[in-house]
Coordinates of C-alpha atoms in Angstrom, one line a residue:
L1072 CA 37.5 96.4 12.4
I1073 CA 34.1 95.0 13.6
R1074 CA 33.3 93.9 10.0
R1075 CA 36.7 92.2 9.7
L1076 CA 36.4 90.4 13.0
L1077 CA 32.8 89.4 12.4
I1078 CA 33.7 87.0 9.7
P1079 CA 36.1 84.8 11.8
F1080 CA 33.7 85.1 14.8
I1081 CA 30.9 83.7 12.8
L1082 CA 33.2 80.8 11.6
F1083 CA 34.2 80.2 15.2
I1084 CA 30.6 80.0 16.4
V1085 CA 29.6 77.7 13.5
L1086 CA 32.5 75.4 14.1
L1087 CA 31.8 75.4 17.9
L1088 CA 28.1 74.4 17.4
F1089 CA 29.0 71.8 14.8
I1090 CA 31.6 70.2 17.0
M1091 CA 29.4 70.3 20.1
F1092 CA 26.1 69.1 18.5
F1093 CA 27.1 66.8 15.6
K1094 CA 29.0 63.6 15.1
F1095 CA 30.2 61.8 12.0
N1096 CA 28.4 58.6 10.9
R1097 CA 30.0 56.2 8.4
I1098 CA 28.3 54.2 5.7
D1099 CA 29.8 51.6 3.6
F1100 CA 29.0 52.3 -0.1
K1101 CA 30.3 49.3 -2.1
G1102 CA 33.6 49.2 -0.2
L1103 CA 33.9 53.0 -0.1
Y1104 CA 33.4 54.6 3.4
I1105 CA 31.5 57.8 3.3
Y1106 CA 31.2 60.1 6.4
Y1107 CA 28.3 62.4 6.9
P1108 CA 27.3 64.7 9.9
Y1109 CA 24.5 63.6 12.1
P1110 CA 22.9 65.6 15.0
S1111 CA 24.0 64.2 18.4
L1112 CA 24.7 65.9 21.7
V1113 CA 25.5 62.7 23.7
N1114 CA 28.0 61.3 21.2
S1115 CA 29.1 64.5 19.4
T1116 CA 32.5 65.2 18.1
S1117 CA 33.4 67.2 21.2
V1118 CA 32.5 64.1 23.4
Y1119 CA 34.7 61.9 21.2
I1120 CA 37.6 64.3 21.4
F1121 CA 37.1 64.7 25.2
K1122 CA 37.3 60.9 25.6
K1123 CA 40.6 60.8 23.6
I1124 CA 42.1 63.6 25.8
R1125 CA 41.0 61.8 29.0
E1126 CA 42.5 58.5 27.8
F1127 CA 45.8 60.1 26.9
M1128 CA 46.3 62.3 29.9
L1129 CA 44.8 60.6 33.0
P1130 CA 46.2 57.6 34.7
K1131 CA 43.9 54.6 34.5
G1132 CA 43.0 54.7 38.2
M1133 CA 41.9 58.3 38.3
I1134 CA 38.2 58.8 38.2
L1135 CA 36.4 61.8 36.6
I1136 CA 33.3 62.9 38.4
S1137 CA 30.5 65.3 37.7
I1138 CA 29.9 67.6 40.7
N1139 CA 27.3 70.0 39.2
A1140 CA 24.4 69.3 36.9
F1141 CA 25.9 71.3 33.9
D1142 CA 29.6 70.1 34.3
P1143 CA 29.4 67.7 31.3
L1144 CA 27.9 70.4 29.1
I1145 CA 30.4 73.0 30.1
S1146 CA 33.3 70.6 29.6
S1147 CA 31.9 69.8 26.2
L1148 CA 31.8 73.6 25.5
Y1149 CA 35.4 73.9 26.6
T1150 CA 36.5 71.1 24.2
S1151 CA 34.5 72.6 21.3
S1152 CA 35.9 76.1 22.0
L1153 CA 39.5 74.8 21.9
I1154 CA 39.1 72.9 18.6
S1155 CA 37.1 75.7 17.1
S1156 CA 39.7 78.3 18.1
I1157 CA 42.5 76.2 16.4
L1158 CA 40.5 75.7 13.2
S1159 CA 39.5 79.3 12.9
S1160 CA 42.8 80.9 13.9
P1161 CA 44.2 81.3 10.3
L1162 CA 41.1 83.4 9.4
W1163 CA 41.5 85.5 12.6
I1164 CA 45.1 86.2 11.7
Y1165 CA 44.3 87.0 8.1
E1166 CA 41.5 89.4 8.9
I1167 CA 43.5 91.3 11.6
Y1168 CA 46.5 91.6 9.2
A1169 CA 44.1 92.8 6.4
F1170 CA 42.8 95.5 8.7
L1171 CA 46.3 96.7 9.6
F1172 CA 47.8 96.4 6.1
P1173 CA 46.8 99.9 4.7
A1174 CA 48.4 101.6 7.7
L1175 CA 51.7 99.8 7.6
T1176 CA 54.9 100.8 5.8
P1177 CA 56.6 98.4 3.5
K1178 CA 59.2 97.7 6.2
E1179 CA 56.5 97.0 8.8
R1180 CA 54.7 94.7 6.4
S1181 CA 58.0 92.8 5.8
A1182 CA 58.6 92.5 9.5
I1183 CA 55.1 91.1 10.2
K1184 CA 55.5 88.5 7.4
K1185 CA 58.9 87.5 8.9
F1186 CA 57.5 87.1 12.4
I1187 CA 54.1 85.6 11.8
V1188 CA 55.2 82.1 10.8
P1189 CA 57.7 81.7 13.7
S1190 CA 55.1 83.1 16.2
I1191 CA 52.6 80.5 15.0
I1192 CA 55.2 77.7 15.2
L1193 CA 56.2 78.8 18.8
F1194 CA 52.6 79.0 19.9
L1195 CA 51.9 75.5 18.6
T1196 CA 55.2 74.2 20.2
G1197 CA 54.1 75.6 23.6
A1198 CA 50.6 74.1 23.2
L1199 CA 52.1 70.7 22.3
F1200 CA 54.6 70.9 25.1
A1201 CA 51.7 71.5 27.5
Y1202 CA 49.6 68.7 26.0
F1203 CA 52.2 65.9 25.7
I1204 CA 54.6 66.7 28.6
V1205 CA 53.3 69.0 31.2
L1206 CA 49.7 68.0 31.6
P1207 CA 50.3 64.2 31.7
A1208 CA 53.0 64.7 34.3
L1209 CA 50.8 67.0 36.3
F1210 CA 47.8 64.5 36.4
K1211 CA 50.1 61.6 37.2
F1212 CA 51.6 63.5 40.1
M1213 CA 48.1 64.3 41.4
Y1214 CA 47.2 60.7 41.1
Y1215 CA 50.1 59.4 43.2
L1216 CA 49.6 62.2 45.7
N1217 CA 46.0 61.1 46.2
L1218 CA 47.1 57.5 46.7
G1219 CA 49.7 58.6 49.2
E1220 CA 47.1 60.4 51.2
G1221 CA 44.8 57.4 51.1
V1222 CA 42.0 59.0 49.2
V1223 CA 40.2 58.0 46.0
P1224 CA 42.0 59.6 43.0
S1225 CA 39.2 61.7 41.5
L1226 CA 38.8 64.9 39.6
S1227 CA 35.9 67.1 38.5
I1228 CA 35.2 66.8 34.8
R1229 CA 34.9 70.6 34.6
A1230 CA 38.2 71.2 36.5
F1231 CA 39.9 68.7 34.2
M1232 CA 39.0 70.4 30.9
S1233 CA 39.5 73.9 32.3
T1234 CA 43.0 72.9 33.4
V1235 CA 43.8 71.4 30.0
L1236 CA 42.5 74.6 28.3
S1237 CA 44.3 77.0 30.5
F1238 CA 47.6 75.2 30.3
V1239 CA 47.5 74.8 26.5
I1240 CA 46.7 78.5 26.0
M1241 CA 49.1 79.9 28.6
L1242 CA 52.1 77.8 27.6
G1243 CA 51.3 78.6 23.9
L1244 CA 51.4 82.3 24.7
S1245 CA 54.5 82.0 27.0
F1246 CA 56.5 80.4 24.2
E1247 CA 56.2 83.7 22.3
Y1248 CA 58.9 85.0 24.6
P1249 CA 61.7 85.0 21.9
I1250 CA 59.4 86.6 19.3
V1251 CA 58.7 89.6 21.7
I1252 CA 62.5 90.0 22.3
V1253 CA 63.4 89.7 18.6
A1254 CA 60.6 92.0 17.5
L1255 CA 61.5 94.7 20.0
T1256 CA 65.2 94.5 18.9
Y1257 CA 64.2 94.6 15.2
I1258 CA 62.3 97.9 15.7
G1259 CA 65.1 99.4 17.7
F1260 CA 63.5 99.4 21.2
A1261 CA 66.4 97.6 22.8
D1262 CA 69.8 96.2 22.0
Y1263 CA 70.7 92.6 22.6
K1264 CA 73.3 93.8 25.2
T1265 CA 70.4 95.3 27.2
W1266 CA 68.5 92.0 27.1
L1267 CA 71.7 90.2 28.3
K1268 CA 72.3 92.8 31.0
Y1269 CA 68.9 92.1 32.6
W1270 CA 68.9 88.3 32.2
R1271 CA 68.4 87.8 36.0
Y1272 CA 65.0 89.7 35.9
A1273 CA 64.0 87.7 32.8
V1274 CA 64.7 84.4 34.6
A1275 CA 62.8 85.6 37.6
L1276 CA 59.9 86.5 35.3
S1277 CA 60.0 83.1 33.7
F1278 CA 59.5 81.4 37.1
I1279 CA 56.8 83.9 38.0
I1280 CA 55.0 82.9 34.8
A1281 CA 55.5 79.3 35.6
L1282 CA 53.9 79.8 39.1
I1283 CA 51.0 81.6 37.5
I1284 CA 50.4 78.7 35.0
S1285 CA 50.9 76.0 37.7
P1286 CA 50.6 77.6 41.2
G1287 CA 52.5 75.0 43.2
A1288 CA 50.4 72.1 42.1
T1289 CA 53.2 69.7 41.9
G1290 CA 55.5 70.9 44.7
G1291 CA 57.7 72.8 42.3
I1292 CA 58.5 70.0 39.8
I1293 CA 56.4 71.2 36.8
E1294 CA 56.9 74.8 37.8
T1295 CA 60.7 74.3 37.6
I1296 CA 60.5 72.6 34.2
I1297 CA 58.3 75.4 32.8
G1298 CA 60.6 78.1 34.3
L1299 CA 63.8 76.6 32.9
T1300 CA 62.1 76.2 29.5
L1301 CA 61.0 79.8 29.4
S1302 CA 64.4 80.9 30.6
G1303 CA 66.0 79.0 27.7
L1304 CA 63.6 80.6 25.3
Y1305 CA 64.7 84.0 26.6
F1306 CA 68.3 83.3 25.9
L1307 CA 67.4 82.0 22.5
G1308 CA 65.7 85.3 21.8
V1309 CA 68.8 87.2 22.9
L1310 CA 71.0 85.1 20.5
I1311 CA 68.7 85.8 17.6
S1312 CA 68.7 89.5 18.6
K1313 CA 72.5 89.5 18.4
Y1314 CA 72.3 88.1 14.9
I1315 CA 69.7 90.7 13.9
K1316 CA 71.9 93.5 15.3
R1317 CA 74.8 92.4 13.1

């Protein structure tokens, strides 16, 4: 297992260092643009990506500030880690599956193959939901709240990137809700009628997860949206479980 996981870990570290300490320069070679990596910490790829994230998410009047000496470096590390994780994720999945493959029965292998693509799609959907909908709305709410209280709308650069990172990962994982339900039904752990019977607990759990992801930061607006979305995903999982049972 260590040998299997060492390969994607090395790739993750290499990508992280490259994104954090290199940028792409462009040269014009007889009308043909050629890009090549060039060492740069100040204008690295992570800095470029960070600027794009900031421009997309933050209202124009909100100011990012550096509170501690190493906040810019840590935020760059957060950005590099996020991009490196996304790029290296296929190799992580392959190596883990290759390690488990000899111990699986043909039915279990078939089940994994059926669920792996939908689980990836759901994770990406959750991450994109956080990036394009939840986070911009959250920062906009914080901006207008600061204006209402008569203070300068500002945010620590480290807090900004840690919020982005945590929301993207947590919502990506939360969107695996239907996969968990369907997988447990597929292996015979529970019937779809059981899932339907305890729907109240599932809805309550959805809103608890929403509060963990966004603990009252927007007065319940974003938390309600996340809770309703996760509740909808639960009932989607129940419907698919009913189809599998048939």
